[in-house]
Short mmCIF file of C-alpha atoms in Angstrom, two decimals:
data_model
loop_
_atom_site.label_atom_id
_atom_site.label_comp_id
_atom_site.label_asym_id
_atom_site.label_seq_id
_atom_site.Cartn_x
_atom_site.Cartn_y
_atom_site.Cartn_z
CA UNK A 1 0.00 0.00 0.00
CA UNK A 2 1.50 3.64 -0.73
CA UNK A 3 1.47 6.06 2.15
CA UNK A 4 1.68 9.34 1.18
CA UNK A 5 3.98 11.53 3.73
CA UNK A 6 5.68 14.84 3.98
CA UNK A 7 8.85 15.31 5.66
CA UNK A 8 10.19 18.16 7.58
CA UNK A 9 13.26 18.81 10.02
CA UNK A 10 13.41 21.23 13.25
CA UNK A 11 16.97 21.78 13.75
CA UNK A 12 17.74 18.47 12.17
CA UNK A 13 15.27 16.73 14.34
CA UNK A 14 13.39 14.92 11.27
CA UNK A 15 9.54 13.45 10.99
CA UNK A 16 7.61 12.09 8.43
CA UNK A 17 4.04 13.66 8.51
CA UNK A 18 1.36 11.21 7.62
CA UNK A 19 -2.48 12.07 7.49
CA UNK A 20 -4.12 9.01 9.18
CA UNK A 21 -7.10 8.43 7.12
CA UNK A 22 -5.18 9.34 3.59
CA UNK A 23 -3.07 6.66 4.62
CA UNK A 24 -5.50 3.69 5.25
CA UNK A 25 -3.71 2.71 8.02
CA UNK A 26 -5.15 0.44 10.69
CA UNK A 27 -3.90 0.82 14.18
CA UNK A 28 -1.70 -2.54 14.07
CA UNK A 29 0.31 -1.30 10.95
CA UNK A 30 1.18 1.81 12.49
CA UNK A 31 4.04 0.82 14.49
CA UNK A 32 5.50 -1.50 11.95
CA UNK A 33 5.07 1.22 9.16
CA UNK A 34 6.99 3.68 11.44
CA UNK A 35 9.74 1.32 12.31
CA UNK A 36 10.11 0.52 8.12
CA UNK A 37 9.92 4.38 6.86
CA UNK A 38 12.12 5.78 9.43
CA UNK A 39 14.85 3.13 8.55
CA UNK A 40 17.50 5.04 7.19
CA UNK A 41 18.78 2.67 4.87
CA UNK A 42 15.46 0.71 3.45
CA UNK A 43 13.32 3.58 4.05
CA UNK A 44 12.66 7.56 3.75
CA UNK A 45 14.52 7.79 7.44
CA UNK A 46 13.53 10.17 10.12
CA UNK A 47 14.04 10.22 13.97
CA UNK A 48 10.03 9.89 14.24
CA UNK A 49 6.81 10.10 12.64
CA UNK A 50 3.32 12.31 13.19
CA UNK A 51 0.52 10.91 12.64
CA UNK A 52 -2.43 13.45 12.36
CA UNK A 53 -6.10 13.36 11.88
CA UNK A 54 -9.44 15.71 12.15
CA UNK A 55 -12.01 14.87 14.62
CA UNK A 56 -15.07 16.64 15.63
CA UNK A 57 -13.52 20.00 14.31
CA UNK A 58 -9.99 19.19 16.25
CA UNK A 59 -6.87 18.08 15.00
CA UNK A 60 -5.81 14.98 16.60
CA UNK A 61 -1.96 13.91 16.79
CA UNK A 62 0.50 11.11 17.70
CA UNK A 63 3.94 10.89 17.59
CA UNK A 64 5.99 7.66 17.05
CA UNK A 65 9.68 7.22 17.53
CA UNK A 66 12.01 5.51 14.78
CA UNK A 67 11.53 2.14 16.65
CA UNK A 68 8.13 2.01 16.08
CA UNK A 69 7.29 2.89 20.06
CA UNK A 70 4.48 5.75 21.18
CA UNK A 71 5.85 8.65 22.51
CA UNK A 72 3.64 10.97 24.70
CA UNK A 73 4.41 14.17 22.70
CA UNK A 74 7.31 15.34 21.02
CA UNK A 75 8.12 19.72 21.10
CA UNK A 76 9.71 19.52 17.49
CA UNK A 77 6.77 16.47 15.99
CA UNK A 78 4.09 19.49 17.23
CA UNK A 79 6.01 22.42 15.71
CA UNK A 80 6.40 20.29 12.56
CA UNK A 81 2.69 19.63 12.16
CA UNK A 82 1.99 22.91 13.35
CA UNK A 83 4.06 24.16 10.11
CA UNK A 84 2.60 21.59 8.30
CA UNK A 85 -1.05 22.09 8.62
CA UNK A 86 -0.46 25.67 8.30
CA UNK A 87 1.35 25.33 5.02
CA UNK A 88 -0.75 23.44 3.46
CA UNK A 89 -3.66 25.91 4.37
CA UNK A 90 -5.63 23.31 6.53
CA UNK A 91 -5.83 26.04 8.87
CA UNK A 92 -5.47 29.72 7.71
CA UNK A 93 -5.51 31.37 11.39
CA UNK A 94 -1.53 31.78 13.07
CA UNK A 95 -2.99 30.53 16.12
CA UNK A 96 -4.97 27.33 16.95
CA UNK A 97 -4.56 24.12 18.72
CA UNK A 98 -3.47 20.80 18.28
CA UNK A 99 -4.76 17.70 20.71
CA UNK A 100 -2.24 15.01 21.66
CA UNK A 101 -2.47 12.69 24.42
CA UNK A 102 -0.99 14.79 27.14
CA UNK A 103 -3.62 17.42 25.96
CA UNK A 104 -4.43 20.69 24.41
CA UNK A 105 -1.24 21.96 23.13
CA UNK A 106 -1.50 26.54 21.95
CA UNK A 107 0.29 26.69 18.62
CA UNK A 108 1.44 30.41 16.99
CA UNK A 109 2.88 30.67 13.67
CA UNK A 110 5.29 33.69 14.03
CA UNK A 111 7.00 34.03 10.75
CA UNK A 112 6.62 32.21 7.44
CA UNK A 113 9.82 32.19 4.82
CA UNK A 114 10.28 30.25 2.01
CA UNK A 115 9.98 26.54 3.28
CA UNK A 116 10.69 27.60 6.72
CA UNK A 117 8.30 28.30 9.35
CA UNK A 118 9.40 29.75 13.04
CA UNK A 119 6.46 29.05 15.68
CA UNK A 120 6.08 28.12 19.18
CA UNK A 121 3.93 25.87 20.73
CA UNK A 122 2.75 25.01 24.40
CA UNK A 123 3.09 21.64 26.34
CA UNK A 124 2.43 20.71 29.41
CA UNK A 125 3.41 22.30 33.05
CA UNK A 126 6.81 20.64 34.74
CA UNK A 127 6.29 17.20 36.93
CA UNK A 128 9.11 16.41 39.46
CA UNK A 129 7.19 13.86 41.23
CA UNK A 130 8.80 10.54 40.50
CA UNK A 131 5.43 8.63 40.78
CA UNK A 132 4.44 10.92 37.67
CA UNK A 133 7.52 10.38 35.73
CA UNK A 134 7.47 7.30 36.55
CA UNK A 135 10.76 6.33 38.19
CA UNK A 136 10.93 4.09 40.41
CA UNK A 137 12.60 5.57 43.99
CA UNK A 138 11.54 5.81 47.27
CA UNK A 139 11.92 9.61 47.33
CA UNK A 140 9.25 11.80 46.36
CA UNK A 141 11.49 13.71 44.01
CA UNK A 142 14.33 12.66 42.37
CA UNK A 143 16.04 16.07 42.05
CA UNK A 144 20.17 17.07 42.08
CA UNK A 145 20.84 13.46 42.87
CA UNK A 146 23.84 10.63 42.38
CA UNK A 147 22.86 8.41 39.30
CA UNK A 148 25.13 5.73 38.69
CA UNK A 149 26.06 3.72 35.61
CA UNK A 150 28.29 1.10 34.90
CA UNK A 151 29.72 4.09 32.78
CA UNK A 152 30.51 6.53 35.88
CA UNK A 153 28.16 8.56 38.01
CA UNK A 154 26.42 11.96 37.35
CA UNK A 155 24.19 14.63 39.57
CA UNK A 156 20.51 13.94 37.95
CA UNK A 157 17.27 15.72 37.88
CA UNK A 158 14.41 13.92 36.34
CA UNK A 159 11.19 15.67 34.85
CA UNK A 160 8.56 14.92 33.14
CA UNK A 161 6.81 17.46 30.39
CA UNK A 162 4.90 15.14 28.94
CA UNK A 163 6.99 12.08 28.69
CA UNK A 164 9.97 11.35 30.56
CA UNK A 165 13.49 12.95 31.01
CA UNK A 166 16.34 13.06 33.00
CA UNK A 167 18.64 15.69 33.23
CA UNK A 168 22.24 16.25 34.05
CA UNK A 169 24.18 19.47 34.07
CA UNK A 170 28.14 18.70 33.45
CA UNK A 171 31.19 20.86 33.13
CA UNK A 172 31.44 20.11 29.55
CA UNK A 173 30.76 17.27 26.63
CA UNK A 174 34.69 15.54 26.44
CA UNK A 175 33.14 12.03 27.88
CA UNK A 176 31.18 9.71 26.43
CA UNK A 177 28.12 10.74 27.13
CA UNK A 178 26.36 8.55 24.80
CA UNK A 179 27.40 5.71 26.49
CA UNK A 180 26.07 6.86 29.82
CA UNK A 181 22.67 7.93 27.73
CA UNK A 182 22.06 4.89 26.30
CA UNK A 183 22.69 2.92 29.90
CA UNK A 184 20.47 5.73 31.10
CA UNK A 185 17.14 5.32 28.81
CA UNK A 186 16.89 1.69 29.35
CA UNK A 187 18.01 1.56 33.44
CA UNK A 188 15.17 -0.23 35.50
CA UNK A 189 14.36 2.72 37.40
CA UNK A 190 12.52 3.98 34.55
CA UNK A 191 10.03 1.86 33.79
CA UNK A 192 9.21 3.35 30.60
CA UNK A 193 12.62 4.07 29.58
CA UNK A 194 13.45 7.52 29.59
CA UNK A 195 15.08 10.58 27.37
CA UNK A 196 18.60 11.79 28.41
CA UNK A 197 19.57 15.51 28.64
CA UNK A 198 23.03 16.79 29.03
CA UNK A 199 24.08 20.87 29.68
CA UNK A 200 26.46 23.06 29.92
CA UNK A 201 25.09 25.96 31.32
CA UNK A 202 27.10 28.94 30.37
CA UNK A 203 25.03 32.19 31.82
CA UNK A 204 21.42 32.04 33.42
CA UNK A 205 19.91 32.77 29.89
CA UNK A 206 21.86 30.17 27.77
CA UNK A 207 23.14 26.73 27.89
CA UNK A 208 24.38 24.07 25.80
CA UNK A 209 22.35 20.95 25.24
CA UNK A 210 23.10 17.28 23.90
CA UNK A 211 20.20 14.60 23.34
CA UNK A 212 19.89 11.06 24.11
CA UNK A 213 16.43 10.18 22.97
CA UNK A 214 14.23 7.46 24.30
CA UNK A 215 13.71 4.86 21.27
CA UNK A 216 15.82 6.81 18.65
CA UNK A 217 19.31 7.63 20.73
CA UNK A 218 21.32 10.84 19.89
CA UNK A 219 19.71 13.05 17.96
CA UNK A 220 20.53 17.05 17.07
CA UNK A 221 17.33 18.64 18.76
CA UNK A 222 14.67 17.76 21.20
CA UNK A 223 11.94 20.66 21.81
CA UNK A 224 10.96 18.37 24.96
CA UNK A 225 13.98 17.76 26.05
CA UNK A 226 15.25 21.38 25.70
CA UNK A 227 12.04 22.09 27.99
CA UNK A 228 12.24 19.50 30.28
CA UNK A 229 16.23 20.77 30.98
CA UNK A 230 15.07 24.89 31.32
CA UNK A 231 12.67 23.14 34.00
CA UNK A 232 15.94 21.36 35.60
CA UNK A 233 17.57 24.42 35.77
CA UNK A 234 14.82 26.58 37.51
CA UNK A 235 14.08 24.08 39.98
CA UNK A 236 17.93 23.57 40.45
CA UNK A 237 18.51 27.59 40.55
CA UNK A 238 20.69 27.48 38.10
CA UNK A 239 18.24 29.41 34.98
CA UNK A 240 16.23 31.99 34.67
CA UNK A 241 12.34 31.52 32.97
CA UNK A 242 13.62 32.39 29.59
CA UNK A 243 16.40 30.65 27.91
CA UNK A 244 18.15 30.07 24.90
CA UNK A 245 19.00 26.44 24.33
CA UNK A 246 22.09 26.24 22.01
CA UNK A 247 22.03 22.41 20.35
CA UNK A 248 24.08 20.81 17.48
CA UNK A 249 22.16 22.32 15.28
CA UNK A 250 20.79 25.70 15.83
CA UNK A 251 18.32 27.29 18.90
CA UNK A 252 15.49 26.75 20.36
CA UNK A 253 14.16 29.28 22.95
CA UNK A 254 12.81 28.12 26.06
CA UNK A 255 9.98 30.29 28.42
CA UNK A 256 8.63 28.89 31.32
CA UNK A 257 6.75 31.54 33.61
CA UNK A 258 6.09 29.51 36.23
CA UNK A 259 6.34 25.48 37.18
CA UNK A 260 2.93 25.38 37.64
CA UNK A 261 2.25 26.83 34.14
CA UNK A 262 2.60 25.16 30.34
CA UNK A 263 6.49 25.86 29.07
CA UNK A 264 6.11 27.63 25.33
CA UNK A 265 9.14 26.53 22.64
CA UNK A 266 10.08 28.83 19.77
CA UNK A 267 11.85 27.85 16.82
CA UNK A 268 12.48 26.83 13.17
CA UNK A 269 11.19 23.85 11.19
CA UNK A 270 11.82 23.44 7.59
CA UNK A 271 9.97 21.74 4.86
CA UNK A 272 12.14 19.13 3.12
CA UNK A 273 10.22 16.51 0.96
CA UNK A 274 6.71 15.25 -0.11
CA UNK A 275 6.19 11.38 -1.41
CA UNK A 276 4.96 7.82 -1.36
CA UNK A 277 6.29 5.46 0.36
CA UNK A 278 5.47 1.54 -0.28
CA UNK A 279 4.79 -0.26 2.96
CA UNK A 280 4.46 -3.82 2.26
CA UNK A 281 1.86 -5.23 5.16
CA UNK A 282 3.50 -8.93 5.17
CA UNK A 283 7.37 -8.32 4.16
CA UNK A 284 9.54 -9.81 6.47
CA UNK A 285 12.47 -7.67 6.06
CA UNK A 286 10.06 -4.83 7.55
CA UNK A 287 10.74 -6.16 11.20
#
């Protein structure tokens, strides 16, 4: 069956945008469709994929990493359907909404160039309670504490916006951090797995960030995971509400007026490709 998609990046943070009733999809294909277009080699390749639909005059979304797995919601996968709806001229308004399953997330197209699109989007309020994350500790909060690898040990705060992070603030990036991430996302204190943030912070307005991400591994933006760190970094003293998040490939900017309140993200996406893609339902090399 062909599945037609569009494909965008935010910061080099790719998805593949598929409508799901233009693509026939039931839900059991979904995840093995994902896991086969997001290949890199066999398929289009993307870190993840949206998968959008109109309901009851709402636009419905989930987001699926490359291995096929649900992800709660995904900063960059909203600001790329955001750009993508708007584009296309499903919706003609700069602001709207778009439903995924953590909620109702605000969306405001700023600026419009070309096949780049700068907007910023809402998610949900900080959660440091580890019950909430879920992590599994008998503290309450799991904040500014020793997590230990078999790769070393690091000062942790874990946060959820949504889905699951944790976060560590380091002096710099000259260790292998993506060995500790990847020991990280699949310890058995997160029961869900979890995404891994890493930051220098270099002034109360700007840090450096690198990405481990849950089901997809390093990867050169995270809107989430730039949130979920600004949220660290409050709660840790170290930031102030509004920060610039510098990551391998460009900014994002981070406000967050209070921890009781929704964190907005602001930043580029850019269109790259439209297609078809041929998922064959039975082939066993899709696995």
């Amino acid at each position: 069956m062909l599945v037609p998609f569009h494909k965008y990046h935010a910061l080099g943070n790719d998805f593949i945008v598929v409508h799901r009733r233009l693509s026939k999809l039931t839900t059991a294909q979904i995840p093995k469709m994902v896991k086969a277009i997001c290949d890199r080699h066999s398929g289009v390749g993307a870190d993840g994929v949206v998968i959008y639909d109109e309901a009851r005059g709402k636009i419905i979304m989930r987001i699926f990493n490359a291995d096929g797995g649900e992800a709660e919601i995904s900063g960059n996968g909203l600001r790329i359907l955001a750009h993508h709806i708007y584009s296309c001229a499903e919706i003609k308004q700069k602001r709207f909404s778009i439903e995924s399953v953590t909620g109702k997330n605000d969306v405001v197209i700023i600026s419009e160039k070309s096949e780049q699109v700068v907007s910023s989007v809402t998610i949900t309020p900080p959660e440091f309670r580890v019950k909430k994350i879920p992590m599994k500790m008998k503290s309450q909060f799991f904040i500014h504490q020793r997590f230990k690898t078999a790769s070393g040990e690091l000062l942790g705060t874990a946060v959820n916006v949504g889905n699951p992070h944790i976060v560590f603030f380091v002096d710099n990036f000259d260790f292998d951090w993506r060995s500790f991430g990847r020991e990280v996302e699949s310890d058995k204190r997160f029961p869900q797995k979890t995404n891994v943030e890493f930051a220098v912070v270099k002034s109360r307005k700007r840090i450096e960030h690198r990405i481990w991400e849950r089901g997809v591994g390093e990867t050169s933006a995270s809107g989430s995971g730039a949130a979920s760190t600004v949220a660290a970094g409050i709660i840790n003293g170290l930031l102030d509400n509004d920060v610039a998040v510098h990551e391998p490939a460009g900014k994002l900017q981070i406000r967050i007026d209070s921890l009781d309140g929704p964190i907005k993200i602001t930043g580029p996406s850019t269109y790259i490709a439209t297609g078809g893609y041929w998922f064959m339902r039975n082939a066993k090399n899709h696995r």
